[in-house]
PDB file of C-alpha atoms in Angstrom:
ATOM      1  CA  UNK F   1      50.756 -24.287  40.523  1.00 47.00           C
ATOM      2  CA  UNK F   2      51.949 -20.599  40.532  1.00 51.00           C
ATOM      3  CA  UNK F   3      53.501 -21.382  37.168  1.00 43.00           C
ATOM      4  CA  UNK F   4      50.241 -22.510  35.982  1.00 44.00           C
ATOM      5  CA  UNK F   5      48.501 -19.353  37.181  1.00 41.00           C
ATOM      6  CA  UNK F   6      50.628 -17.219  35.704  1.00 44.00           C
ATOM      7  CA  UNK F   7      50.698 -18.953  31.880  1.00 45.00           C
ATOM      8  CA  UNK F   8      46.443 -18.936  32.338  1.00 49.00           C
ATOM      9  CA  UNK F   9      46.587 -15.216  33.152  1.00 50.00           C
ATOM     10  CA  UNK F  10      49.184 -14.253  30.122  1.00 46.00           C
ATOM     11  CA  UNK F  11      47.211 -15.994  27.434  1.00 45.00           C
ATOM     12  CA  UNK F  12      43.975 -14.172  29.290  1.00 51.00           C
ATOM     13  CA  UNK F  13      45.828 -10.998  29.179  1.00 47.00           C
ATOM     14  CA  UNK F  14      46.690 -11.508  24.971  1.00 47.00           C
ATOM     15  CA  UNK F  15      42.992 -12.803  23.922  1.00 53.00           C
ATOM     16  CA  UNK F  16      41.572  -9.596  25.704  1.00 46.00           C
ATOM     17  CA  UNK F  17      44.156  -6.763  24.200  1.00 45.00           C
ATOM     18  CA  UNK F  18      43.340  -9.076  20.752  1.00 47.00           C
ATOM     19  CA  UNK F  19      39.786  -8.846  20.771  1.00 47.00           C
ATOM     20  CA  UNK F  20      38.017  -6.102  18.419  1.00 50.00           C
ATOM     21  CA  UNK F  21      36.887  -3.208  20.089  1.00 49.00           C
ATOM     22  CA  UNK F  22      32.966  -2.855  19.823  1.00 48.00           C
ATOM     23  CA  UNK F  23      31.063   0.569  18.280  1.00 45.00           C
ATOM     24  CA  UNK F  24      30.685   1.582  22.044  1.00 48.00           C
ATOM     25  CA  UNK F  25      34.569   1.588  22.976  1.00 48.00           C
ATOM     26  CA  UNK F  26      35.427   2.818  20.029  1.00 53.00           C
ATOM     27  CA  UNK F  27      33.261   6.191  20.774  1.00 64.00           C
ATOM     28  CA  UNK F  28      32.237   6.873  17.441  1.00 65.00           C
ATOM     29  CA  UNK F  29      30.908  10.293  16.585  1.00 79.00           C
ATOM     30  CA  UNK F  30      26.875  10.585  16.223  1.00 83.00           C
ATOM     31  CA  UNK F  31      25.557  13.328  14.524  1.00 83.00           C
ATOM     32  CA  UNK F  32      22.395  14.648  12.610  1.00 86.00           C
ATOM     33  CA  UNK F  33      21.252  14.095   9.252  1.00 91.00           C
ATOM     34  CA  UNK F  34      17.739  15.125   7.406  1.00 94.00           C
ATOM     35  CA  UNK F  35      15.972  12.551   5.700  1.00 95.00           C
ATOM     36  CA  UNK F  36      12.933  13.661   3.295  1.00 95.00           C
ATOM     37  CA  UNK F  37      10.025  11.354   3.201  1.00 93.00           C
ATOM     38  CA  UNK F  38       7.658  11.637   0.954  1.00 88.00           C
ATOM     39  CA  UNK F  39       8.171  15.974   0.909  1.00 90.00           C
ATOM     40  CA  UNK F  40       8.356  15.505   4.925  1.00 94.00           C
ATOM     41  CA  UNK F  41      11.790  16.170   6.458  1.00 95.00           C
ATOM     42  CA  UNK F  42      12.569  14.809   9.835  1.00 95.00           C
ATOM     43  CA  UNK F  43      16.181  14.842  11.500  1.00 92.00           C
ATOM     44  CA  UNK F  44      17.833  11.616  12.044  1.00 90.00           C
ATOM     45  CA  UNK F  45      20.617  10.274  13.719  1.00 88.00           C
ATOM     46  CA  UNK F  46      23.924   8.966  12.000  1.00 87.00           C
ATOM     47  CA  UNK F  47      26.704   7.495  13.420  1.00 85.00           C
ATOM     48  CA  UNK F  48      30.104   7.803  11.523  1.00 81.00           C
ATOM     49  CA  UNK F  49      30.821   4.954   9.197  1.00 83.00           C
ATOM     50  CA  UNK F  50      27.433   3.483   9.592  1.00 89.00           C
ATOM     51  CA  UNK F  51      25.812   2.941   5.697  1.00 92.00           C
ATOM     52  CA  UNK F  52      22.435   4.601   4.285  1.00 91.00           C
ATOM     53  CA  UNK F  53      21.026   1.736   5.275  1.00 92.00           C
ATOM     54  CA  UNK F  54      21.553   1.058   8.463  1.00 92.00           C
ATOM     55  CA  UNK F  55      20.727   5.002   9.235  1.00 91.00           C
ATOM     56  CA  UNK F  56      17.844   4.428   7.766  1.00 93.00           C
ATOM     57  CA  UNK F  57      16.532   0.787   9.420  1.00 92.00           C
ATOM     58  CA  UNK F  58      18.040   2.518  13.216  1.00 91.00           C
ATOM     59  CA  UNK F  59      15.603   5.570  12.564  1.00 92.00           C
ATOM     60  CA  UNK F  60      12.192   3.632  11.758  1.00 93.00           C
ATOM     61  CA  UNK F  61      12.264   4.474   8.049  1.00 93.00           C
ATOM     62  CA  UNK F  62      11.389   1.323   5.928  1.00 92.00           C
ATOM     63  CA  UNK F  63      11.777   1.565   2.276  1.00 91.00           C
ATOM     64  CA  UNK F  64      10.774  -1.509  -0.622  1.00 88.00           C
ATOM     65  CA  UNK F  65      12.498  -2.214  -4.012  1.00 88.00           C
ATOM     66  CA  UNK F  66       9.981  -0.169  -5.451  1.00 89.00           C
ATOM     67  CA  UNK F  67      10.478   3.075  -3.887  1.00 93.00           C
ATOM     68  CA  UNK F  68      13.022   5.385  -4.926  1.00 92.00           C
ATOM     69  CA  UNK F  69      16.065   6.573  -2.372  1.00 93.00           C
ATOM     70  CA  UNK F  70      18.472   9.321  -3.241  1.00 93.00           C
ATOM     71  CA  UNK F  71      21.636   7.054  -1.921  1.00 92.00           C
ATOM     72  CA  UNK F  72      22.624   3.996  -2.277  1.00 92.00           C
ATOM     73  CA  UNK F  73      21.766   1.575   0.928  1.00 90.00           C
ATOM     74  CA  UNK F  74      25.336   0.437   1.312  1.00 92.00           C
ATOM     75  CA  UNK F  75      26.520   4.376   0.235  1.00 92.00           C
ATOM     76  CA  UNK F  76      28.573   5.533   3.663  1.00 90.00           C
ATOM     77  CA  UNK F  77      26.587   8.697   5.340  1.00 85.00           C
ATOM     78  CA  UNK F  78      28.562  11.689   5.208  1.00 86.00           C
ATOM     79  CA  UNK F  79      27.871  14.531   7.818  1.00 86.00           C
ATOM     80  CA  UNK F  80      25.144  17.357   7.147  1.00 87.00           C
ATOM     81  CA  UNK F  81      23.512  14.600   3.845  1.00 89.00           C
ATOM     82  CA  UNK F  82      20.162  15.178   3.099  1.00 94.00           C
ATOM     83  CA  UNK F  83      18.008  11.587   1.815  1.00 94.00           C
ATOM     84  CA  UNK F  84      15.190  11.863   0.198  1.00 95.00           C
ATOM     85  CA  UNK F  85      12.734   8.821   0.084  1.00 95.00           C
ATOM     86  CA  UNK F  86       9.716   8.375  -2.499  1.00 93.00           C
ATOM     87  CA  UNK F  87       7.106   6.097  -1.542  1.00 93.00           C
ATOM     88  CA  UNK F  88       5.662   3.423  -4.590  1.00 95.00           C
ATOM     89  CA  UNK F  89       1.814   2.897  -4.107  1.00 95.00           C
ATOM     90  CA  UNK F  90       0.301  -0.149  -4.849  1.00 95.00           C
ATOM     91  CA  UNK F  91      -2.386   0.102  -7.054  1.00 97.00           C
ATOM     92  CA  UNK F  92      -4.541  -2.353  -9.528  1.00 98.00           C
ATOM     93  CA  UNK F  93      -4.943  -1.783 -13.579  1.00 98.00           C
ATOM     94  CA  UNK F  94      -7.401  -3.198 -15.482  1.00 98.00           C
ATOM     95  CA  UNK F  95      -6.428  -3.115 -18.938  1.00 97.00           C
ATOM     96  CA  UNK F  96      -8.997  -4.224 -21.265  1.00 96.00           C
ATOM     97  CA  UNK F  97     -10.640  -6.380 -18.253  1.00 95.00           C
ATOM     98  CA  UNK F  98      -7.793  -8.338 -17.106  1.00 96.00           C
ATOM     99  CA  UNK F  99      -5.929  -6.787 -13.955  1.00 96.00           C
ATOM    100  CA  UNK F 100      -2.501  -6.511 -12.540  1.00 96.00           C
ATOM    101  CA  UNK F 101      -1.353  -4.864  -9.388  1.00 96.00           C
ATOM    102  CA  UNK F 102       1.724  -2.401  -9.664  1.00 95.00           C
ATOM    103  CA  UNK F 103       3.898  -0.098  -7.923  1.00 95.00           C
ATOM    104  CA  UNK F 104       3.842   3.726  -9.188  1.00 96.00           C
ATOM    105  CA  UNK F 105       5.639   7.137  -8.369  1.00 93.00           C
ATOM    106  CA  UNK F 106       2.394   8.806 -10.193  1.00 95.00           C
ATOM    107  CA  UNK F 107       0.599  11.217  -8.614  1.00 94.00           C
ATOM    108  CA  UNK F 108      -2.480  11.036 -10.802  1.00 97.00           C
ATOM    109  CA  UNK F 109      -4.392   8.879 -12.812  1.00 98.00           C
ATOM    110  CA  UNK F 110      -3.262  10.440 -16.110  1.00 97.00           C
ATOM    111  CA  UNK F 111       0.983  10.391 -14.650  1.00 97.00           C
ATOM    112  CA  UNK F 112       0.484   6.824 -13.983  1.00 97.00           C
ATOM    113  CA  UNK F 113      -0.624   6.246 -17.560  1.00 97.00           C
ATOM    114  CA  UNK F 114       2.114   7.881 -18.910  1.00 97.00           C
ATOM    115  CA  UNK F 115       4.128   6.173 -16.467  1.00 96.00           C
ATOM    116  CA  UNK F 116       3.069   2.731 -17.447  1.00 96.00           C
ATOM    117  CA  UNK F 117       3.279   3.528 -20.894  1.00 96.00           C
ATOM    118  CA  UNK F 118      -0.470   2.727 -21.546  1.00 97.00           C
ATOM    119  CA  UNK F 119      -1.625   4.503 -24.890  1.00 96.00           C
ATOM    120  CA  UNK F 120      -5.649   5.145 -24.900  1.00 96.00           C
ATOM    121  CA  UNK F 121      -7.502   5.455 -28.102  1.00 95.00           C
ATOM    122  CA  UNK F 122     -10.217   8.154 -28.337  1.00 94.00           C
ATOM    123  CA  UNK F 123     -13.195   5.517 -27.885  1.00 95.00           C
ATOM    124  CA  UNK F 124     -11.549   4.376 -24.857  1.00 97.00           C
ATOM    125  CA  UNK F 125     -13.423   4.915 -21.458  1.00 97.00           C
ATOM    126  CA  UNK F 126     -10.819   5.750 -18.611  1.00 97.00           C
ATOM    127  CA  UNK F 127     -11.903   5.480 -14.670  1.00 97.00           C
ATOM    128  CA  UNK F 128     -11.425   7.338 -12.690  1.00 97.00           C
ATOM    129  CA  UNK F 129     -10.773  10.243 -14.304  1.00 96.00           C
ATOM    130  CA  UNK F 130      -7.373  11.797 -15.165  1.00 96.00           C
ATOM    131  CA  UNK F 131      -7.081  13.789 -12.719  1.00 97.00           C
ATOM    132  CA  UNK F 132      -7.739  11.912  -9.619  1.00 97.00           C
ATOM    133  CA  UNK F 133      -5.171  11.479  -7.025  1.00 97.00           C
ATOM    134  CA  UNK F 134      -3.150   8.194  -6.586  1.00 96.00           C
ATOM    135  CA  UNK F 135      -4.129   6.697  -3.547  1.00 95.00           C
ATOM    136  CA  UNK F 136      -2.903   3.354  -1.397  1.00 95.00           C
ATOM    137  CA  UNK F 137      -5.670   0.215  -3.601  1.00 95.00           C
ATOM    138  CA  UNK F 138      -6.342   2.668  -6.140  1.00 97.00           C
ATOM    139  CA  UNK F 139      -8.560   0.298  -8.857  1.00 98.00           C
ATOM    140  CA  UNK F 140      -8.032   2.254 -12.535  1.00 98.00           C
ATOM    141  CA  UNK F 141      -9.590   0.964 -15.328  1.00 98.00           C
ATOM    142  CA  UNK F 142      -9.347   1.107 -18.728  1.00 98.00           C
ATOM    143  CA  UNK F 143     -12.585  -0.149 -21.308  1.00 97.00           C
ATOM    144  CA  UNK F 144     -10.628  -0.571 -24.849  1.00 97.00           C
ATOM    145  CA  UNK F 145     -13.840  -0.051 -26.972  1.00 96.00           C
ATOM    146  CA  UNK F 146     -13.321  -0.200 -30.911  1.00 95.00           C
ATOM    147  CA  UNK F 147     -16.031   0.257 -33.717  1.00 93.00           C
ATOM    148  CA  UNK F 148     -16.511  -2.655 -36.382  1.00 91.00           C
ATOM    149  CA  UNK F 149     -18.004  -2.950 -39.720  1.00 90.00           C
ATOM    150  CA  UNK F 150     -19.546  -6.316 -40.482  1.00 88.00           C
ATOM    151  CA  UNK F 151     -21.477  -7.574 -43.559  1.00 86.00           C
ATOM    152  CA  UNK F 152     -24.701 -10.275 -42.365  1.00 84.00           C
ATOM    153  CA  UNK F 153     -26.595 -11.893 -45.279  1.00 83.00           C
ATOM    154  CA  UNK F 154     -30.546 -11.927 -44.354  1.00 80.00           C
ATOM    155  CA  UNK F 155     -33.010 -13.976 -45.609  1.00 78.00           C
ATOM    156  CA  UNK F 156     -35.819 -11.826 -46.853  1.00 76.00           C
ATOM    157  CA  UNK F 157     -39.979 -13.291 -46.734  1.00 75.00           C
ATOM    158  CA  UNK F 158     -41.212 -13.969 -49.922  1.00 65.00           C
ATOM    159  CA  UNK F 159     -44.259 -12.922 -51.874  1.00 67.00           C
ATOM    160  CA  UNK F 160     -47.186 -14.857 -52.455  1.00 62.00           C
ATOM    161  CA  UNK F 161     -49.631 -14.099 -55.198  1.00 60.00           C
ATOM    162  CA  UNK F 162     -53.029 -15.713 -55.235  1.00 58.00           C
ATOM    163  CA  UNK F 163     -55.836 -15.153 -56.849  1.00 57.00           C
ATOM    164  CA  UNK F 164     -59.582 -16.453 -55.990  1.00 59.00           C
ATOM    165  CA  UNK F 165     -60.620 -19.321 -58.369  1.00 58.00           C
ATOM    166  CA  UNK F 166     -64.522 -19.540 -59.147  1.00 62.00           C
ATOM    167  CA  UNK F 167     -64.004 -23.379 -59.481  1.00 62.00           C
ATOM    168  CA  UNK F 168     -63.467 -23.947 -56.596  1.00 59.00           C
ATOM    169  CA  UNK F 169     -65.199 -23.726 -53.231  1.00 56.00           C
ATOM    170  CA  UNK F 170     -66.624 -19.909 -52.379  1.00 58.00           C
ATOM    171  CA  UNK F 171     -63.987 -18.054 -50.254  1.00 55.00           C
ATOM    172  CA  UNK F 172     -61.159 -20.583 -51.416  1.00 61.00           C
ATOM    173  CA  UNK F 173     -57.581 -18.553 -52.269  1.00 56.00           C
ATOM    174  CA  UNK F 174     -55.670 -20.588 -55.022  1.00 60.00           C
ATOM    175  CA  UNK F 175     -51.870 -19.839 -54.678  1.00 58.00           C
ATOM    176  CA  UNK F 176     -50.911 -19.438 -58.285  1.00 58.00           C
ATOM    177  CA  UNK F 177     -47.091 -18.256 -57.795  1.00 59.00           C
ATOM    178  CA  UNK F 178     -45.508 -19.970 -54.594  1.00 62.00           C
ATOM    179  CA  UNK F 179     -42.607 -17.451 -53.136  1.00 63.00           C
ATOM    180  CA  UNK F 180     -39.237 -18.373 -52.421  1.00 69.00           C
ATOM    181  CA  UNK F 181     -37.025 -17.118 -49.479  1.00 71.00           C
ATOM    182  CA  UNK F 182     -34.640 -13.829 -50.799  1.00 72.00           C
ATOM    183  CA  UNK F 183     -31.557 -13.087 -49.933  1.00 79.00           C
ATOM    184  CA  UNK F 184     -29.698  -9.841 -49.153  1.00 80.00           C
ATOM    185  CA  UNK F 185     -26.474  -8.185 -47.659  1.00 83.00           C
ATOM    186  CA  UNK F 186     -26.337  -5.586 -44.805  1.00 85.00           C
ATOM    187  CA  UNK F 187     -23.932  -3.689 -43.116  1.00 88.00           C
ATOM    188  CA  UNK F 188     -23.701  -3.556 -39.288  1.00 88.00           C
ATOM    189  CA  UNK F 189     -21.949  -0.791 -36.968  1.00 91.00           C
ATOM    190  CA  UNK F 190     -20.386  -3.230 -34.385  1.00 92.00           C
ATOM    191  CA  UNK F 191     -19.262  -1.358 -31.117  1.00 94.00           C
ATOM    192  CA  UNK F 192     -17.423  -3.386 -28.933  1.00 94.00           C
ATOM    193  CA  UNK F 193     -15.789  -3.101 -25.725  1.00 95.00           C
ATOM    194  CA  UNK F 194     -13.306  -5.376 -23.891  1.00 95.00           C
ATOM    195  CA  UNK F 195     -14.349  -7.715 -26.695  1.00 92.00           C
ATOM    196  CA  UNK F 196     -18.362  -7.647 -26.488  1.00 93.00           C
ATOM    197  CA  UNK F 197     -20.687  -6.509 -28.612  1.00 92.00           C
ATOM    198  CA  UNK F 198     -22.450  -3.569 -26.696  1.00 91.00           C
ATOM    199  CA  UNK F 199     -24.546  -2.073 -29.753  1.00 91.00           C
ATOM    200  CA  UNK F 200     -25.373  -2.553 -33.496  1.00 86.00           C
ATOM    201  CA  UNK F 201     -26.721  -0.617 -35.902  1.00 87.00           C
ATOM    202  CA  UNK F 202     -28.030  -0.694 -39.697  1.00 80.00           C
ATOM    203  CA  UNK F 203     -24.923   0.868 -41.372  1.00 73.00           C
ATOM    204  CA  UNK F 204     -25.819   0.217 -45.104  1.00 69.00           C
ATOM    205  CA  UNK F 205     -28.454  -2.454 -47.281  1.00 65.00           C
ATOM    206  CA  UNK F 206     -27.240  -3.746 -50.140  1.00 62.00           C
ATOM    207  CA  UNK F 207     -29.768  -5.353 -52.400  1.00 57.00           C
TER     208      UNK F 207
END
């Protein structure tokens, strides 16, 4: 039995000396870093050899793949770093009348245009305005309006001519020439948005 005792304490003795010290024992050094959200700075704590990442998920800051971080997540923290974090908003476009939702950077209406790489023709009708402020379920939209020029053919009333025939009964109206329905070509204005017609006008008659 003593024998036995002493083999179970030696192989005790080896699996604790081989077992991998935790963060705790190892007494890693903690020290500040800034992080910059969104033009806020705020001090955070970083241990040594911990990763952007986990600074960043042990301090409450939560980030998407849309938003833009000055390191790399897996990037090791280095002592006295500064991170900067930019928020995405999610916001809608309607482009024409058919919407998407999107992540932007923009701070405006007319940045996140730019951003998006939307081009607007001068008809176009833009809301809200250019200069309005990106906000969190901002709806933009964009009326693509474009002016058309069509050519109709009409049917014009024809002309009777009659003449009163003393033959006949008093007050009677003979029609000596019948009429026939004309014809002629006109020009519309067409102006259109998102597809529909929203006005027409006489552009030019053409006989």
């Amino acid at each position: 039995m003593p024998v036995v005792l002493f083999l179970a304490g030696f192989f005790a003795a080896i699996n604790i000396l081989a077992a991998e010290p935790s963060s705790d024992d190892l007494n890693l050094p903690i020290y500040a870093i800034s992080v910059v959200e969104q033009g806020i700075a705020y001090s955070a704590e970083a241990e040594s050899q911990a990763t952007i990442g986990q600074i960043l998920e042990k301090n409450g800051f939560k980030t998407s793949n849309s938003d833009i971080i000055s390191h790399s997540s897996e990037e090791a923290v280095v002592p006295g770093d500064t991170i900067y974090i930019y928020h995405a908003t999610p916001v809608t476009i309607v482009d024409g009348g058919v919407g998407s939702e999107t992540f932007t950077l923009a701070n405006t209406v007319a940045s996140l245009i730019n951003e998006k790489g939307i081009i607007l023709n001068e008809i176009d009708i833009l809301t809200p305005s250019e200069n309005t402020n990106i906000k969190t379920g901002l709806v933009v939209k964009i009326r693509r309006r474009v002016i058309e020029k069509i050519t109709e053919v009409l049917e014009v009333p024809f002309k009777k001519i009659s003449s009163e025939d003393p033959e006949t009964s008093y007050g009677k109206v003979t029609i000596t020439k019948p009429g026939i329905l004309g014809k002629k070509e006109v020009e519309f204005e067409v102006l259109k948005e998102d597809g529909k017609t929203i006005k027409k006008n006489t552009y030019r008659k053409n006989r």
